[in-house]
Coordinates of N, CA and C in Angstrom, one line a residue:
V1 N 0.9 -1.2 0.0 CA 0.0 0.0 0.0 C 0.9 1.2 0.0
V2 N 0.6 2.2 -0.8 CA 1.4 3.4 -0.9 C 0.6 4.6 -0.4
V3 N 1.3 5.3 0.5 CA 0.7 6.6 1.1 C 1.8 7.6 1.0
V4 N 1.4 8.9 1.1 CA 2.4 10.0 1.0 C 3.3 9.9 2.3
Q5 N 4.5 10.6 2.2 CA 5.5 10.5 3.2 C 5.0 11.0 4.5
N6 N 4.2 12.1 4.6 CA 3.7 12.6 5.8 C 2.2 12.2 6.1
A7 N 1.9 11.0 5.8 CA 0.5 10.6 6.0 C 0.2 10.3 7.4
S8 N -1.1 10.3 7.8 CA -1.5 10.0 9.1 C -2.0 8.6 9.2
V9 N -2.2 8.1 10.4 CA -2.7 6.7 10.5 C -4.1 6.5 9.8
L10 N -4.9 7.5 9.9 CA -6.2 7.5 9.2 C -6.1 7.3 7.7
E11 N -5.1 8.1 7.1 CA -4.9 7.9 5.7 C -4.4 6.5 5.3
L12 N -3.6 5.9 6.2 CA -3.1 4.6 6.0 C -4.3 3.6 6.0
K13 N -5.2 3.8 6.9 CA -6.3 2.9 7.0 C -7.2 3.0 5.8
K14 N -7.4 4.2 5.3 CA -8.1 4.4 4.0 C -7.5 3.8 2.8
A15 N -6.1 3.9 2.8 CA -5.4 3.2 1.7 C -5.5 1.7 1.8
L16 N -5.5 1.2 3.0 CA -5.6 -0.3 3.1 C -7.0 -0.7 2.7
R17 N -8.0 0.0 3.0 CA -9.4 -0.3 2.6 C -9.5 -0.2 1.1
R18 N -9.0 0.8 0.5 CA -9.0 1.0 -1.0 C -8.3 -0.2 -1.7
H19 N -7.1 -0.6 -1.1 CA -6.3 -1.7 -1.7 C -7.1 -3.0 -1.6
V20 N -7.7 -3.3 -0.5 CA -8.5 -4.6 -0.4 C -9.7 -4.6 -1.3
Q21 N -10.4 -3.4 -1.4 CA -11.6 -3.4 -2.3 C -11.2 -3.6 -3.7
L22 N -10.1 -3.0 -4.2 CA -9.6 -3.1 -5.5 C -9.2 -4.6 -5.8
R23 N -8.5 -5.2 -4.9 CA -8.1 -6.5 -5.0 C -9.3 -7.5 -5.1
Q24 N -10.3 -7.3 -4.3 CA -11.5 -8.1 -4.4 C -12.2 -7.9 -5.7
A25 N -12.3 -6.7 -6.2 CA -12.9 -6.4 -7.5 C -12.2 -7.1 -8.6
R26 N -10.9 -7.1 -8.6 CA -10.1 -7.8 -9.6 C -10.3 -9.3 -9.6
Q27 N -10.4 -9.8 -8.5 CA -10.6 -11.3 -8.3 C -12.0 -11.7 -8.6
G28 N -12.9 -10.8 -8.9 CA -14.3 -11.1 -9.2 C -15.2 -11.3 -8.0
G29 N -14.7 -11.1 -6.8 CA -15.5 -11.3 -5.6 C -16.4 -10.1 -5.3
A30 N -17.7 -10.3 -5.1 CA -18.6 -9.2 -4.8 C -18.8 -9.2 -3.3
Q31 N -17.8 -9.7 -2.6 CA -17.9 -9.8 -1.2 C -17.8 -8.5 -0.5
H32 N -18.6 -8.3 0.5 CA -18.6 -7.0 1.3 C -17.9 -7.2 2.6
L33 N -17.0 -6.3 2.9 CA -16.4 -6.3 4.2 C -16.9 -5.2 5.1
S34 N -17.1 -5.5 6.3 CA -17.5 -4.4 7.2 C -16.3 -3.8 7.9
W35 N -15.9 -2.6 7.4 CA -14.7 -2.0 7.9 C -14.9 -1.5 9.3
K36 N -16.1 -1.1 9.6 CA -16.5 -0.7 10.9 C -16.2 -1.8 11.9
Y37 N -16.5 -3.0 11.6 CA -16.2 -4.2 12.4 C -14.7 -4.5 12.5
I38 N -14.0 -4.4 11.4 CA -12.6 -4.6 11.3 C -11.9 -3.6 12.3
W39 N -12.2 -2.3 12.2 CA -11.4 -1.4 13.0 C -11.9 -1.5 14.5
R40 N -13.1 -2.0 14.7 CA -13.5 -2.2 16.1 C -12.9 -3.4 16.7
T41 N -12.5 -4.4 15.9 CA -12.0 -5.7 16.4 C -10.5 -5.8 16.4
Y42 N -9.8 -5.1 15.5 CA -8.4 -5.2 15.3 C -7.7 -3.9 15.4
H43 N -6.4 -3.9 15.9 CA -5.5 -2.8 15.9 C -4.5 -2.9 14.8
L44 N -4.1 -1.8 14.2 CA -2.9 -1.8 13.4 C -1.7 -1.7 14.3
T45 N -0.7 -2.5 14.0 CA 0.5 -2.4 14.9 C 1.8 -2.3 14.0
Y46 N 2.8 -1.7 14.6 CA 4.1 -1.6 13.9 C 5.2 -1.7 15.0
A47 N 6.0 -2.7 14.9 CA 7.1 -3.0 15.8 C 6.6 -3.1 17.3
G48 N 5.4 -3.8 17.4 CA 4.8 -4.1 18.7 C 4.1 -2.9 19.3
E49 N 4.0 -1.8 18.6 CA 3.3 -0.6 19.1 C 2.0 -0.4 18.3
K50 N 0.9 -0.2 19.1 CA -0.4 0.0 18.5 C -0.5 1.4 17.8
L51 N -1.0 1.4 16.6 CA -1.3 2.7 15.9 C -2.7 3.2 16.3
A52 N -2.8 3.7 17.5 CA -4.1 4.0 18.1 C -4.6 5.3 17.8
D53 N -3.8 6.3 17.6 CA -4.2 7.7 17.3 C -4.3 7.9 15.8
D54 N -5.5 8.1 15.3 CA -5.7 8.3 13.8 C -5.1 9.6 13.3
R55 N -4.9 10.6 14.2 CA -4.4 11.9 13.8 C -2.9 11.9 13.8
K56 N -2.3 11.0 14.4 CA -0.8 10.9 14.5 C -0.2 10.6 13.2
K57 N 0.9 11.2 12.8 CA 1.6 10.9 11.6 C 2.4 9.6 11.7
L58 N 2.5 8.9 10.5 CA 3.2 7.6 10.5 C 4.7 7.8 10.9
R59 N 5.3 8.9 10.6 CA 6.7 9.1 10.9 C 6.9 9.2 12.4
E60 N 5.9 9.7 13.1 CA 6.0 9.8 14.6 C 6.1 8.4 15.2
Y61 N 5.5 7.4 14.5 CA 5.7 6.0 15.0 C 7.0 5.4 14.5
G62 N 7.7 6.1 13.6 CA 9.0 5.6 13.1 C 8.8 4.7 11.8
I63 N 7.6 4.8 11.2 CA 7.3 4.1 10.0 C 8.0 4.7 8.8
R64 N 8.7 4.0 8.0 CA 9.4 4.5 6.8 C 9.0 3.6 5.6
N65 N 9.7 3.9 4.5 CA 9.4 3.2 3.2 C 9.6 1.7 3.4
R66 N 8.7 0.9 2.9 CA 8.8 -0.6 2.9 C 8.7 -1.2 4.2
D67 N 8.2 -0.5 5.2 CA 8.0 -1.1 6.5 C 6.7 -1.8 6.5
E68 N 6.6 -2.8 7.4 CA 5.4 -3.6 7.4 C 4.6 -3.4 8.7
V69 N 3.3 -3.1 8.5 CA 2.4 -3.0 9.6 C 1.5 -4.2 9.6
S70 N 0.9 -4.6 10.8 CA 0.1 -5.8 10.8 C -1.1 -5.5 11.7
F71 N -2.1 -6.4 11.5 CA -3.3 -6.4 12.4 C -3.1 -7.3 13.6
I72 N -3.6 -6.8 14.7 CA -3.6 -7.7 15.9 C -5.0 -7.6 16.5
K73 N -5.5 -8.7 17.0 CA -6.8 -8.7 17.5 C -6.9 -7.9 18.9
K74 N -7.9 -7.1 19.1 CA -8.1 -6.4 20.3 C -8.5 -7.4 21.4
L75 N -8.1 -7.2 22.6 CA -8.6 -8.0 23.7 C -9.9 -7.5 24.2
R76 N -10.7 -8.4 24.7 CA -12.0 -8.0 25.2 C -11.8 -7.3 26.5
K77 N -12.7 -6.4 26.8 CA -12.6 -5.6 28.0 C -13.5 -6.2 29.1

């Protein structure tokens, strides 16, 4: 997924959503994903740190080119 150099976490989430939707469209799947459910159930993480603040810039978390972020399931409260 490609985002601008000074992108925020929210812009990264939007880019992930766009990437997944385009990929599903190319594969012919008319499957619907509930992004509201995904963001409520999973955290985006980088180097063991949760990307919790949508307004924070990616560089503030130390994310650079070709770095990998992952999903981690949120724990129940």
